[in-house]
Structures are given as structure tokens and as C-alpha cells.
Coordinates of C-alpha atoms in Angstrom, one line a residue:
X7 CA -21.3 -12.5 -32.8
X8 CA -19.1 -10.6 -35.2
X9 CA -19.0 -6.9 -35.9
X10 CA -17.7 -4.9 -38.8
X11 CA -14.8 -2.7 -37.6
X12 CA -11.7 -1.0 -38.8
X13 CA -8.4 -2.5 -37.9
X14 CA -7.7 0.2 -35.4
X15 CA -11.1 -0.4 -33.7
X16 CA -10.3 -4.1 -33.6
X17 CA -7.0 -3.5 -31.8
X18 CA -8.7 -1.5 -29.1
X19 CA -11.5 -4.0 -28.8
X20 CA -9.0 -6.9 -28.5
X21 CA -7.1 -5.1 -25.8
X22 CA -10.3 -4.6 -23.8
X23 CA -11.2 -8.3 -24.3
X24 CA -7.8 -9.2 -23.0
X25 CA -8.3 -7.1 -19.9
X26 CA -5.7 -4.5 -20.7
X27 CA -6.1 -1.5 -18.5
X28 CA -2.9 0.4 -19.2
X29 CA -0.8 0.8 -22.3
X30 CA 2.5 2.6 -22.5
X31 CA 3.3 4.3 -25.8
X32 CA 4.5 7.2 -27.9
X33 CA 2.5 8.3 -31.0
X34 CA 3.8 8.6 -34.6
X35 CA 2.4 8.6 -38.1
X36 CA 2.1 4.9 -38.5
X37 CA -0.1 4.4 -35.4
X38 CA -2.3 7.5 -35.6
X39 CA -5.4 5.5 -36.5
X40 CA -4.9 3.6 -33.2
X41 CA -4.3 6.8 -31.3
X42 CA -7.5 8.2 -32.7
X43 CA -9.4 5.2 -31.4
X44 CA -7.7 5.5 -28.0
X45 CA -8.9 9.1 -27.9
X46 CA -12.5 8.0 -28.3
X47 CA -12.7 5.5 -25.5
X48 CA -12.2 5.4 -21.7
X49 CA -11.6 1.7 -20.9
X50 CA -7.8 1.7 -21.5
X51 CA -5.5 4.3 -20.0
X52 CA -2.6 5.4 -22.2
X53 CA 0.6 6.5 -20.5
X54 CA 2.7 8.8 -22.6
X55 CA 6.4 8.0 -22.1
X56 CA 9.2 10.1 -23.4
X57 CA 11.2 7.3 -25.1
X58 CA 10.1 4.0 -26.5
X59 CA 12.7 2.0 -24.6
X60 CA 11.1 3.4 -21.4
X61 CA 7.7 2.3 -22.7
X62 CA 8.8 -1.4 -22.7
X63 CA 10.6 -1.1 -19.3
X64 CA 7.5 0.5 -17.8
X65 CA 5.4 -2.3 -19.2
X66 CA 7.9 -4.8 -17.7
X67 CA 7.6 -3.2 -14.3
X68 CA 3.8 -3.3 -14.6
X69 CA 3.9 -6.9 -15.7
X70 CA 6.4 -8.1 -13.1
X71 CA 4.6 -6.5 -10.2
X72 CA 1.1 -7.7 -11.2
X73 CA 1.6 -11.0 -13.1
X74 CA -0.3 -9.5 -16.0
X75 CA 0.8 -9.0 -19.6
X76 CA 2.4 -5.5 -20.1
X77 CA 1.3 -3.7 -23.2
X78 CA 3.2 -1.2 -25.5
X79 CA 2.4 0.9 -28.5
X80 CA 5.1 2.4 -30.7
X81 CA 5.3 3.8 -34.2
X82 CA 7.3 2.4 -37.1
X83 CA 11.0 2.8 -37.8
X84 CA 12.7 4.6 -35.0
X85 CA 9.8 3.9 -32.7
X86 CA 10.2 0.2 -33.1
X87 CA 14.0 0.2 -33.0
X88 CA 14.0 2.3 -29.8
X89 CA 11.9 -0.4 -28.3
X90 CA 14.4 -3.2 -29.1
X91 CA 16.5 -2.8 -25.9
X92 CA 13.4 -3.2 -23.8
X93 CA 12.3 -6.2 -25.8
X94 CA 15.7 -7.9 -25.4
X95 CA 15.5 -7.2 -21.7
X96 CA 12.1 -8.7 -21.4
X97 CA 13.2 -11.7 -23.5
X98 CA 16.1 -12.6 -21.3
X99 CA 14.2 -12.1 -18.1
X100 CA 11.0 -13.9 -19.3
X101 CA 8.6 -11.0 -18.9
X102 CA 5.2 -11.1 -20.8
X103 CA 4.9 -8.1 -23.1
X104 CA 2.8 -7.5 -26.1
X105 CA 4.3 -4.7 -28.3
X106 CA 2.1 -3.2 -31.0
X107 CA 4.3 -1.5 -33.6
X108 CA 3.1 0.6 -36.5
X109 CA 4.3 -0.1 -40.0
X110 CA 4.2 1.6 -43.4
X111 CA 1.3 0.5 -45.6
X112 CA 1.7 -3.0 -47.1
X113 CA 2.3 -1.7 -50.6
X114 CA 5.3 0.3 -49.4
X115 CA 7.0 -2.5 -47.4
X116 CA 10.4 -3.1 -48.9
X117 CA 10.6 0.3 -50.7
X118 CA 12.6 2.1 -48.0
X119 CA 9.6 4.3 -47.3
X120 CA 9.7 7.1 -44.7
X121 CA 10.2 5.6 -41.2
X122 CA 10.2 2.0 -42.5
X123 CA 12.3 -0.7 -41.1
X124 CA 12.0 -4.5 -41.1
X125 CA 10.6 -4.7 -37.6
X126 CA 10.0 -8.5 -37.8
X127 CA 13.6 -9.0 -38.9
X128 CA 15.0 -6.6 -36.3
X129 CA 13.1 -8.1 -33.4
X130 CA 13.2 -11.8 -34.4
X131 CA 16.1 -12.6 -32.0
X132 CA 14.9 -10.6 -29.1
X133 CA 11.2 -11.7 -29.0
X134 CA 9.5 -14.9 -28.2
X135 CA 7.4 -14.5 -31.4
X136 CA 6.5 -11.8 -33.8
X137 CA 3.9 -11.1 -36.4
X138 CA 3.4 -8.9 -39.5
X139 CA -0.3 -8.6 -40.2
X140 CA -0.9 -8.4 -44.0
X141 CA -4.6 -9.2 -44.1
X142 CA -7.4 -7.7 -42.0
X143 CA -9.0 -11.2 -41.7
X144 CA -5.9 -12.3 -39.7
X145 CA -5.9 -9.4 -37.3
X146 CA -8.4 -10.6 -34.6
X147 CA -6.7 -14.0 -34.3
X148 CA -3.2 -12.5 -34.2
X149 CA -4.0 -10.0 -31.5
X150 CA -5.5 -12.6 -29.1
X151 CA -2.8 -15.2 -30.0
X152 CA -0.1 -12.7 -29.1
X153 CA -1.3 -12.4 -25.6
X154 CA -1.5 -16.2 -25.2
X155 CA 2.0 -16.7 -26.5
X156 CA 3.4 -13.8 -24.3
X157 CA 1.9 -15.2 -21.1
X158 CA 2.0 -19.0 -21.4
X159 CA 4.9 -21.3 -21.1
X160 CA 8.1 -19.4 -20.4
X161 CA 6.8 -15.8 -20.7
X162 CA 8.3 -13.3 -23.1
X163 CA 7.8 -10.4 -25.4
X164 CA 5.7 -10.6 -28.6
X165 CA 5.6 -8.0 -31.3
X166 CA 2.6 -7.4 -33.6
X167 CA 3.6 -5.3 -36.6
X168 CA 0.6 -3.3 -38.0
X169 CA 0.8 -1.7 -41.4
X170 CA -1.2 1.5 -41.6
X171 CA -3.5 0.4 -44.3
X172 CA -4.5 -2.6 -42.1
X173 CA -5.5 -0.2 -39.4
X174 CA -7.8 1.6 -41.8
X175 CA -9.2 -1.5 -43.4
X176 CA -12.6 -2.9 -42.4
X177 CA -13.4 -6.5 -41.5
X178 CA -15.3 -8.8 -39.1
X179 CA -14.2 -8.9 -35.5
X180 CA -15.2 -11.5 -33.0
X181 CA -13.1 -12.7 -30.0
X182 CA -11.9 -16.2 -30.9
X183 CA -13.4 -19.0 -28.8
X184 CA -9.8 -20.3 -28.4
X185 CA -6.9 -17.9 -28.6
X186 CA -4.2 -20.6 -28.3
X187 CA -1.5 -20.8 -30.9
X188 CA -2.0 -23.9 -33.0
X189 CA 1.5 -25.3 -32.5
X190 CA 2.6 -23.7 -29.2
X191 CA 1.4 -25.9 -26.4
X192 CA 3.6 -25.7 -23.3
X193 CA 3.7 -28.7 -21.0
X194 CA 2.5 -27.9 -17.5
X195 CA 2.4 -31.3 -15.8
X196 CA 5.7 -33.0 -15.1
X197 CA 6.4 -36.6 -15.9
X198 CA 5.4 -38.6 -12.8
X199 CA 8.2 -41.2 -13.2
X200 CA 10.8 -38.5 -13.2
X201 CA 9.2 -36.7 -10.3
X202 CA 9.3 -40.1 -8.4
X203 CA 12.9 -40.5 -9.3
X204 CA 13.7 -36.9 -8.2
X205 CA 12.0 -37.4 -4.8
X206 CA 13.9 -40.7 -4.2
X207 CA 17.1 -38.8 -5.0
X208 CA 16.1 -36.0 -2.6
X209 CA 15.4 -38.5 0.2
X210 CA 18.8 -40.0 -0.2
X211 CA 20.6 -36.6 -0.1
X212 CA 23.1 -35.8 2.6
X213 CA 24.0 -32.3 1.4
X214 CA 21.0 -31.0 -0.5
X215 CA 20.1 -27.5 -1.7
X216 CA 17.1 -25.9 -3.5
X217 CA 18.4 -23.5 -6.2
X218 CA 15.4 -21.3 -7.1
X219 CA 15.0 -18.8 -9.9
X220 CA 12.6 -16.3 -11.6
X221 CA 10.5 -19.2 -13.0
X222 CA 9.0 -19.7 -9.5
X223 CA 7.8 -16.1 -9.5
X224 CA 6.6 -16.4 -13.1
X225 CA 4.6 -19.4 -12.2
X226 CA 2.4 -17.4 -9.8
X227 CA 1.8 -17.0 -6.1
X228 CA 0.9 -20.7 -5.7
X229 CA 4.4 -21.7 -6.8
X230 CA 6.0 -19.6 -4.1
X231 CA 3.7 -21.1 -1.5
X232 CA 4.6 -24.6 -2.6
X233 CA 8.3 -23.8 -2.6
X234 CA 8.0 -22.8 1.1
X235 CA 6.1 -26.0 1.9
X236 CA 8.7 -28.2 0.1
X237 CA 11.6 -26.5 1.9
X238 CA 10.0 -26.8 5.3
X239 CA 9.0 -30.4 4.7
X240 CA 12.4 -31.5 3.5
X241 CA 14.5 -29.2 5.7
X242 CA 16.6 -28.3 2.6
X243 CA 18.5 -25.0 2.5
X244 CA 17.3 -22.5 -0.2
X245 CA 19.2 -20.1 -2.4
X246 CA 18.0 -17.8 -5.1
X247 CA 19.1 -16.2 -8.3
X248 CA 18.8 -12.4 -8.7
X249 CA 15.6 -12.9 -10.6
X250 CA 14.2 -15.2 -8.0
X251 CA 14.5 -13.0 -4.9
X252 CA 11.3 -12.9 -3.0
X253 CA 10.0 -16.3 -4.1
X254 CA 11.3 -17.5 -0.7
X255 CA 11.2 -15.3 2.5
X256 CA 14.5 -13.7 3.2
X257 CA 13.8 -13.9 6.9
X258 CA 13.4 -17.7 6.9
X259 CA 16.4 -19.4 8.6
X260 CA 16.7 -21.9 5.7
X261 CA 17.3 -19.1 3.2
X262 CA 21.0 -18.6 2.3
X263 CA 20.6 -15.4 0.3
X264 CA 21.4 -14.9 -3.4
X265 CA 24.1 -17.0 -5.0
X266 CA 26.4 -16.3 -7.9
X267 CA 29.1 -13.7 -8.7
X268 CA 28.0 -11.4 -5.9
X269 CA 26.1 -14.0 -3.8
X270 CA 26.7 -14.9 -0.2
X271 CA 29.6 -17.0 1.1
X272 CA 27.2 -19.6 2.5
X273 CA 25.0 -19.8 -0.6
X274 CA 28.0 -20.3 -3.0
X275 CA 29.8 -22.8 -0.8
X276 CA 26.7 -24.8 -0.2
X277 CA 26.1 -24.8 -4.0
X278 CA 29.6 -26.0 -4.6
X279 CA 29.6 -28.8 -2.0
X280 CA 26.0 -30.1 -2.3
X281 CA 25.4 -33.7 -3.3
X282 CA 21.8 -33.1 -4.6
X283 CA 20.8 -29.9 -6.3
X284 CA 17.1 -29.2 -7.1
X285 CA 17.0 -26.3 -9.7
X286 CA 13.5 -24.9 -9.8
X287 CA 12.7 -22.3 -12.5
X288 CA 16.4 -21.3 -12.9
X289 CA 18.4 -21.5 -16.1
X290 CA 22.0 -22.0 -15.0
X291 CA 23.1 -18.5 -16.1
X292 CA 26.8 -17.8 -16.3
X293 CA 26.6 -15.2 -13.5
X294 CA 25.4 -18.1 -11.3
X295 CA 27.5 -21.1 -12.4
X296 CA 30.9 -19.5 -12.6
X297 CA 33.4 -22.0 -14.0
X298 CA 31.2 -24.7 -15.6
X299 CA 33.6 -27.7 -15.1
X300 CA 33.8 -26.8 -11.4
X301 CA 30.1 -26.1 -10.8
X302 CA 28.8 -28.3 -8.0
X303 CA 31.1 -31.0 -9.2
X304 CA 30.0 -33.7 -6.8
X305 CA 26.3 -33.2 -7.2
X306 CA 23.3 -35.0 -8.8
X307 CA 21.2 -32.4 -10.4
X308 CA 17.4 -32.2 -10.8
X309 CA 16.1 -29.4 -13.1
X310 CA 12.4 -28.2 -13.2
X311 CA 11.7 -25.8 -16.0
X312 CA 8.8 -25.1 -18.4
X313 CA 11.2 -24.2 -21.2
X314 CA 12.6 -27.3 -22.9
X315 CA 15.4 -25.3 -24.4
X316 CA 16.8 -24.4 -21.0
X317 CA 17.2 -28.0 -19.9
X318 CA 20.8 -29.3 -20.6
X319 CA 21.7 -26.1 -22.4
X320 CA 24.4 -24.9 -20.0
X321 CA 24.7 -27.7 -17.5
X322 CA 24.0 -31.4 -17.9
X323 CA 21.4 -32.6 -15.4
X324 CA 20.6 -36.0 -14.1
X325 CA 16.8 -35.7 -13.8
X326 CA 15.2 -33.2 -16.1
X327 CA 11.5 -32.4 -15.4
X328 CA 9.7 -30.4 -18.0
X329 CA 6.7 -28.5 -16.6
X330 CA 5.4 -25.5 -14.8
X331 CA 6.9 -25.0 -11.3
X332 CA 3.6 -24.9 -9.4
X333 CA 2.4 -28.1 -11.0
X334 CA 5.6 -30.0 -10.5
X335 CA 6.1 -28.8 -6.9
X336 CA 2.6 -29.8 -6.1
X337 CA 3.2 -33.3 -7.4
X338 CA 6.7 -33.5 -5.8
X339 CA 5.2 -32.6 -2.4
X340 CA 2.4 -35.2 -2.8
X341 CA 5.0 -37.9 -3.7
X342 CA 7.2 -36.9 -0.8
X343 CA 4.3 -37.2 1.7
X344 CA 3.2 -40.6 0.2
X345 CA 6.6 -42.1 0.8
X346 CA 6.8 -41.0 4.4
X347 CA 10.6 -40.7 3.9
X348 CA 13.3 -41.5 6.5
X349 CA 16.1 -38.9 5.8
X350 CA 19.6 -39.3 7.0
X351 CA 19.2 -37.1 10.0
X352 CA 22.8 -37.3 11.1
X353 CA 24.1 -36.2 7.7
X354 CA 21.5 -33.4 7.5
X355 CA 22.5 -32.2 10.9
X356 CA 26.2 -32.1 9.9
X357 CA 25.3 -30.3 6.6
X358 CA 23.3 -27.7 8.4
X359 CA 26.1 -27.2 10.9
X360 CA 28.5 -26.6 8.0
X361 CA 26.1 -24.1 6.4
X362 CA 25.9 -22.2 9.7
X363 CA 29.7 -22.2 9.9
X364 CA 29.9 -20.6 6.5
X365 CA 27.1 -18.2 7.5
X366 CA 29.1 -17.1 10.6
X367 CA 31.7 -15.5 8.3
X368 CA 29.2 -12.6 7.9
X369 CA 30.3 -12.1 4.3
X370 CA 28.3 -8.9 3.9
X371 CA 30.1 -7.1 6.7
X372 CA 31.7 -3.8 5.8
X373 CA 33.6 -1.0 7.6
X374 CA 31.1 1.7 8.4
X375 CA 32.1 5.3 8.7
X376 CA 30.9 8.4 10.7
X377 CA 32.3 10.7 8.0
X378 CA 31.0 9.3 4.7
X379 CA 27.9 7.4 3.8
X380 CA 28.7 3.8 2.9
X381 CA 26.3 2.5 0.2
X382 CA 25.6 -0.7 2.2
X383 CA 24.6 1.4 5.2
X384 CA 22.4 3.6 3.0
X385 CA 20.5 0.5 1.8
X386 CA 20.3 -1.0 5.3
X387 CA 18.7 2.2 6.6
X388 CA 16.3 2.3 3.6
X389 CA 15.4 -1.3 4.3
X390 CA 14.7 -0.5 8.0
X391 CA 12.7 2.6 7.4
X392 CA 10.5 1.0 4.7
X393 CA 10.0 -2.6 6.0
X394 CA 6.6 -1.9 7.5
X395 CA 5.3 -0.2 4.4
X396 CA 3.8 -1.5 1.2
X397 CA 7.0 -1.2 -0.7
X398 CA 8.3 -2.1 -4.2
X399 CA 11.9 -1.8 -5.3
X400 CA 13.3 -1.5 -8.8
X401 CA 17.0 -1.0 -9.7
X402 CA 19.2 0.2 -12.4
X403 CA 22.3 -1.9 -13.2
X404 CA 25.7 -1.8 -11.5
X405 CA 27.1 -2.0 -8.0
X406 CA 24.0 -0.4 -6.5
X407 CA 22.0 -3.3 -8.1
X408 CA 24.1 -5.9 -6.4
X409 CA 24.1 -4.1 -3.1
X410 CA 20.3 -3.9 -3.3
X411 CA 20.1 -7.7 -3.9
X412 CA 22.4 -8.2 -0.9
X413 CA 20.9 -5.8 1.6
X414 CA 17.2 -5.4 0.8
X415 CA 15.1 -8.3 2.2
X416 CA 12.1 -9.5 0.3
X417 CA 9.5 -11.6 2.0
X418 CA 7.2 -12.2 -1.0
X419 CA 7.5 -12.4 -4.8
X420 CA 6.9 -9.5 -7.3
X421 CA 8.4 -6.9 -5.0
X422 CA 11.8 -6.6 -6.7
X423 CA 12.2 -5.6 -10.3
X424 CA 15.6 -5.6 -11.8
X425 CA 17.3 -6.2 -15.1
X426 CA 19.1 -9.6 -14.8
X427 CA 19.9 -11.2 -18.1
X428 CA 20.6 -8.1 -20.3
X429 CA 21.9 -5.9 -17.5
X430 CA 20.2 -2.8 -18.9
X431 CA 21.3 0.6 -17.4
X432 CA 18.2 2.8 -17.5
X433 CA 15.8 0.0 -16.7
X434 CA 14.9 0.9 -13.1
X435 CA 13.2 4.3 -13.3
X436 CA 10.7 3.6 -16.1
X437 CA 10.1 0.2 -14.5
X438 CA 9.2 2.0 -11.3
X439 CA 6.8 4.2 -13.3
X440 CA 5.0 1.0 -14.4
X441 CA 5.0 -0.4 -10.9
X442 CA 3.6 2.8 -9.4
X443 CA 0.8 2.8 -12.0
X444 CA -0.1 -0.7 -11.1
X445 CA 0.1 0.0 -7.3
X446 CA -0.9 3.7 -6.9
X447 CA -1.0 3.6 -3.1
X448 CA 2.4 1.8 -2.7
X449 CA 5.8 3.2 -2.0
X450 CA 7.9 2.6 -5.1
X451 CA 11.7 3.2 -5.0
X452 CA 14.2 2.9 -7.8
X453 CA 17.7 2.1 -6.5
X454 CA 20.0 3.9 -9.0
X455 CA 23.5 5.0 -9.8
X456 CA 24.3 8.5 -10.9
X457 CA 25.4 7.1 -14.3
X458 CA 22.4 4.7 -14.9
X459 CA 19.7 7.2 -13.9
X460 CA 20.8 9.5 -16.7
X461 CA 19.9 6.8 -19.3
X462 CA 16.2 7.4 -19.0
X463 CA 15.9 10.5 -16.8
X464 CA 13.5 12.1 -19.2
X465 CA 10.8 9.8 -17.7
X466 CA 10.5 12.4 -14.9
X467 CA 8.2 14.1 -17.3
X468 CA 6.0 11.0 -17.4
X469 CA 6.0 10.7 -13.6
X470 CA 5.1 14.4 -13.2
X471 CA 2.4 14.3 -15.9
X472 CA 0.6 11.3 -14.3
X473 CA 1.3 12.4 -10.7
X474 CA 3.3 9.2 -9.9
X475 CA 5.3 9.7 -6.6
X476 CA 8.2 7.4 -7.6
X477 CA 11.3 7.8 -5.5
X478 CA 14.8 7.7 -7.2
X479 CA 17.4 6.7 -4.6
X480 CA 20.7 7.4 -6.2
X481 CA 23.9 5.9 -4.6
X482 CA 26.1 8.6 -6.0
X483 CA 29.7 7.4 -6.0
X484 CA 30.7 9.6 -9.0
X485 CA 31.8 6.5 -11.0
X486 CA 30.3 3.8 -13.2
X487 CA 30.8 1.8 -10.1
X488 CA 31.0 -1.8 -11.4
X489 CA 33.2 -0.7 -14.3
X490 CA 35.5 1.1 -11.9
X491 CA 35.6 -1.9 -9.6
X492 CA 36.7 -4.2 -12.5
X493 CA 39.2 -1.6 -13.7
X494 CA 40.7 -1.4 -10.2
X495 CA 40.9 -5.1 -9.7
X496 CA 41.8 -6.3 -13.2
X497 CA 43.3 -3.4 -15.0
X498 CA 45.8 -1.8 -12.6
X499 CA 43.5 1.0 -11.5
X500 CA 43.4 2.5 -15.0
X501 CA 40.0 4.1 -14.8
X502 CA 39.3 4.5 -18.5
X503 CA 36.2 6.6 -19.0
X504 CA 34.4 5.3 -15.9
X505 CA 34.5 8.5 -13.9
X506 CA 31.1 10.3 -14.0
X507 CA 32.3 13.7 -15.1
X508 CA 30.0 16.7 -15.5
X509 CA 27.3 15.4 -13.3
X510 CA 24.2 17.5 -13.0
X511 CA 23.0 19.0 -9.8
X512 CA 20.4 16.3 -9.1
X513 CA 18.4 18.5 -6.8
X514 CA 18.1 21.3 -9.4
X515 CA 17.4 18.7 -12.1
X516 CA 14.5 17.4 -10.0
X517 CA 13.2 20.9 -9.5
X518 CA 13.5 21.7 -13.2
X519 CA 10.9 18.9 -13.9
X520 CA 8.7 20.1 -11.0
X521 CA 9.8 17.2 -8.8
X522 CA 11.5 17.3 -5.4
X523 CA 15.3 17.0 -4.9
X524 CA 17.0 15.9 -1.7
X525 CA 20.8 15.7 -1.2
X526 CA 22.5 13.9 1.7
X527 CA 26.2 13.4 2.3
X528 CA 26.3 13.0 6.1
X529 CA 25.5 9.7 7.8
X530 CA 23.9 11.6 10.7
X531 CA 21.3 13.1 8.5
X532 CA 20.5 10.0 6.5
X533 CA 17.5 8.7 8.4
X534 CA 15.8 12.1 8.5
X535 CA 16.4 12.6 4.7
X536 CA 15.1 9.2 3.9
X537 CA 11.9 9.9 5.9
X538 CA 11.5 13.2 4.0
X539 CA 11.7 11.3 0.8
X540 CA 9.2 8.7 1.9
X541 CA 6.7 11.4 3.2
X542 CA 6.8 13.5 0.0
X543 CA 3.8 12.8 -2.2
X544 CA 5.6 13.7 -5.4
X545 CA 8.4 12.2 -7.5
X546 CA 11.7 12.6 -5.7
X547 CA 15.3 12.4 -6.7
X548 CA 17.4 11.5 -3.6
X549 CA 21.0 12.2 -4.2
X550 CA 22.8 10.1 -1.6
X551 CA 26.5 10.8 -1.9
X552 CA 28.4 7.7 -0.9
X553 CA 32.0 6.5 -0.6
X554 CA 33.4 6.5 -4.2
X555 CA 36.0 3.8 -3.3
X556 CA 33.7 1.1 -2.0
X557 CA 33.7 -2.2 -3.9
X558 CA 30.9 -4.8 -4.0
X559 CA 31.9 -8.0 -2.2
X560 CA 31.7 -11.0 -2.0
X561 CA 32.7 -11.7 -5.5
X562 CA 33.5 -14.8 -7.6
X563 CA 36.2 -13.8 -10.1
X564 CA 35.3 -14.8 -13.6
X565 CA 36.7 -18.2 -14.5
X566 CA 36.6 -19.4 -10.8
X567 CA 34.5 -21.9 -8.9
X568 CA 31.9 -21.1 -6.3
X569 CA 34.2 -22.0 -3.4
X570 CA 36.9 -19.5 -4.7
X571 CA 35.3 -16.3 -3.5
X572 CA 36.8 -13.0 -2.5
X573 CA 35.5 -11.5 0.7
X574 CA 35.8 -7.8 1.5
X575 CA 39.4 -6.8 2.1
X576 CA 40.9 -10.2 1.2
X577 CA 42.9 -8.9 -1.8
X578 CA 43.2 -5.6 -3.7
X579 CA 44.5 -6.9 -7.1
X580 CA 42.9 -10.1 -8.4
X581 CA 44.3 -9.8 -11.8
X582 CA 47.2 -12.1 -11.0
X583 CA 44.9 -14.6 -9.4
X584 CA 42.5 -15.2 -12.3
X585 CA 45.1 -14.7 -15.1
X586 CA 44.6 -13.5 -18.6
X587 CA 42.0 -16.1 -19.5
X588 CA 39.9 -15.1 -16.5
X589 CA 40.0 -11.4 -17.6
X590 CA 38.6 -12.4 -20.9
X591 CA 35.6 -13.9 -19.2
X592 CA 34.6 -10.8 -17.3

């Protein structure tokens, strides 16, 4: 049954119909009718951020930790353009977001009106889809369709641009019986002939590996369960991209850790030497593949992905399977069981022995110190002191992000939120705000650098206003660490603008917002300080002063193959190794 409503009323009603409980936003002239409707209802909680970029990152954290669609509300012009970084981040990392943006009245569009910008044009390349609503009759369909497009297939951000006169206009609202997009129909079930062929190839494998990515997590909890079943059934070793961490338990002996530029020695060597690779919900990103013509050169490749544009985009594969990870894995397991396969046990035993030999190199080893806190040690202690708690981690971007991926151990999906594809400094803290809102009783910790945290530090106001006890764990090495590492290794130690000069006193900064500040620079005091942070029921900035000279290893230099890794103290200057062409690829 339809009802007569204003556009602003329709927007709130559609959000309620879609099950939205939280929306992150910042008011402005072009969205005041919507804010007026928000004021008059109590079904949706509005979280006032202090910057629109942070609104999208907070919605990303909320979405990634719950599996729901994150929702954002911003005004026109600078409100929309400020959101672009977050939208691009969500696009590259496949996060379902619906962003409602205000727009000037339809009769002013194109006139350079106050706070006008071409939001559809600006966001076209950093969203999965976008809409400009020009007729009130289209509004109900567009709102519901936006949620469908954001959440189905390969998830991603969708923008709905809402002129102010449309928000005031009246029309008929009724939830559509079917909110699917007419032409967007993602394929969920994989082709059975290709699945049969893939299983036959897997049975014949002598050096197999499962290469898993964020698509497993996006597919839902069932996909992670099926991945574990497939791995245990086949005995195949498992590695993961940065975005896929947690889809497979870190404690499982078949897990090799993360692969790629800062992945483990065993994962990267196994990837290089495998004869059958099963890529599941991964997109062959350049941080993973290294040198393309030397990427797993002797392998047959199976690729399972719901996004047809990801298949054969970067790496040619032998058996492409288009479909949702959970559906395809379920069929793959069924086919495997029906064949009652006889694997080459001798070859598998030799392969696993080789993997254990690589693992014995202990590639994450570092030289600890009694005098200065090593960043790796800080994360190991944080892992140990939080492992029995209901804990979620987010990160900013840089060395601390890679150390977090190496040293924090995730046993289940949706526990690790980080910016993978775009590498957005400033992502972690607002994302942690979103996670904390979704899981109010959980311990939520943002692993940060002293440079990254200042990108969105203003969100301490948001955390304080809504009493969100988010913890910011800063690995403070007084440098933009990853920039400094590359400058040291590739540019002769010329640290051009990577030193974090004029740093604030983070303890005083926390206190200025009404939060709690803790500083630790002594390894002997680290555990007690971490426990103080954990036990504080308020937002905390933990300023952990670490060795400024520590580099993040292992590392595959740009332009090199997976089996050409640098471990720890192997070499101080790799510039001569990778050459000028390699430097250009960094």
C-alpha cells in the first residue's frame, strides 16, 4: 500500500525498510530536509562525524565487521568531494556502502550554484554505481535499488545524489516488491563443467596451494567454513591476501600466513613453486603478484570470483569459474567427495616437507631489545594480552599496517579492517569508530602510525560524544615509516620530508579531547601499559615509542619474483639489486 510522503520522508522510510540502524553523516544546507526528518524519528541512529571522509571510513568499518551495508549522509559540494577518498577506498576493497549526497535544486544544476558540484561525474570512477534523482517518482525505486547494487555481486559503494527540491517534493511511497536492478544480475552458481575440470586438476596436483582473498569474507561466514573444509579435505596449504586475513584460521598448521610484498617466506615461495593454484575471491593485485611474467610460472591456475572483470584482468588463468565463493566451494567439495580421489601422497608429502623447510627460516624473526621497544614486539605483546578477548583490529597505512598483518593472528573473518587497495592513511581510526558502534561491548583497537593518525584525529570528538572506548595504539617511530624505509633502501638514505617533525604530545592531545593518554617507551613497562589501555573504559591514545630505524621485512622488491625475497638483515641497499626500472615500480 502506498503513502503520500515528501522525498525526505521517503528517504528515512526506505532506510528503515532496508534495516539501517546507523548512519554516519555531517549536515549542510542541501540535506537539511533529511536531517529534519532524522530529528523526528528514533529508528535510525545518526552519528555525527567531524569530516565526511571519516563518515565513509566509519561506515566501512561498520560494514566490514557486520556484513551489512554501511550508510552515509553528506551535503552537496565539499561534503560530497570530501567523501570521495572514502568512496574510492570502499570501491577498491569491495565494501558495500550507500552514500546519500545532497545536491542543489534541479533547476540550479549546471549553473555553478553555491556548493554545487557534479557529484555523479566526480564519483563515477570511484563507485560501483551512482544516481542523480530528478523525479520524485523515481526516488523509492532508486533508494532500494542502491542497497541491492551495493550488497550483491562484488560489493561496493553506491552514491544517490538528491537535489533539495526532490527532498521537499511529495509523491507516493511503497517499498518495491523486487528491488533488484533490471540489468545487474550477478552470477552466484559456478559452471559445473568448469568446477569438475578444476577438481580434476586439483586431484592431479603435486604442489598445490589455495590463494584466498577478501572475496571469501565478503561471501559470508559460510564461505569461510567451506574454505576450511576444502583445505582439510584436500590437505592443500593456504595463503591469504591482506584483505583475506581471518577467512582461514591463523593457528591452523596448513596456513602459511600472508603472501605478497611483505608476506612470509613460506607463502611466497610456495606460491612461486606451486603447480596448481586455486585463487578464491582474490584479484591478483600487484602487491601480491610481483613481477607478472615470473608469477607462479610453472602453475596451472584456477580462479573463482564473482566479478567477471577480475578474471583474466591481470593474470591469465586456465580455469575461470564465475560465481560466489560460497556457492562454488560448496559444489567443489561435493564434486571432490563424489570422485573419492586418490592423490599422489608421495608428492604431497615432499611438497609439505619443502613448505616446512621454508617455514623453518622463521622469516618474521627480529632482534629484540631491552632498551627500546621494537614495533614487532609491541604487536606480539598486544596479541598475547588481547587473544582471549572479543577483539577487533583496524589499521592505518604504513609499516605498522604490515607488521599488524604479520604479527596479529586472526582466527575468524571480519576481525581485521584495513585499507588494502587504496592504502588510505587516516582510514583506521574512523573505521574503528564504526566497528565500535557495531560491537559496543567489544575491544576495538586501531593500530596506527604517528603520521597516519593525524589524518583523521578530529574523530576523537566523535568517539567522545558517543562514548565509544576505541583504543588508538600508535607505533611512534617519528617517521612516515614505509616512506623512510624505501628512501633508505632505494634512495641512498635521503629522507626527503619523511621525518615526522613537530609531533604533538599525544598524551596531552588525548586529554584535550577528554580522552585518556598513555605513553610508553620502555619494554619493561609495556605489558602494564597495554593492560591500562585495555581496562580504560574511554577512548585512549597509546603513544608507544618504538625503534625509529626498524624496517619491515620480509620484502619482495618491486619488479622481482616471489622467490626473490629480502629477509631481515640480508642487505642494506637494494637499489643496485632492482635497478632503475625496479625503482620506477615502487
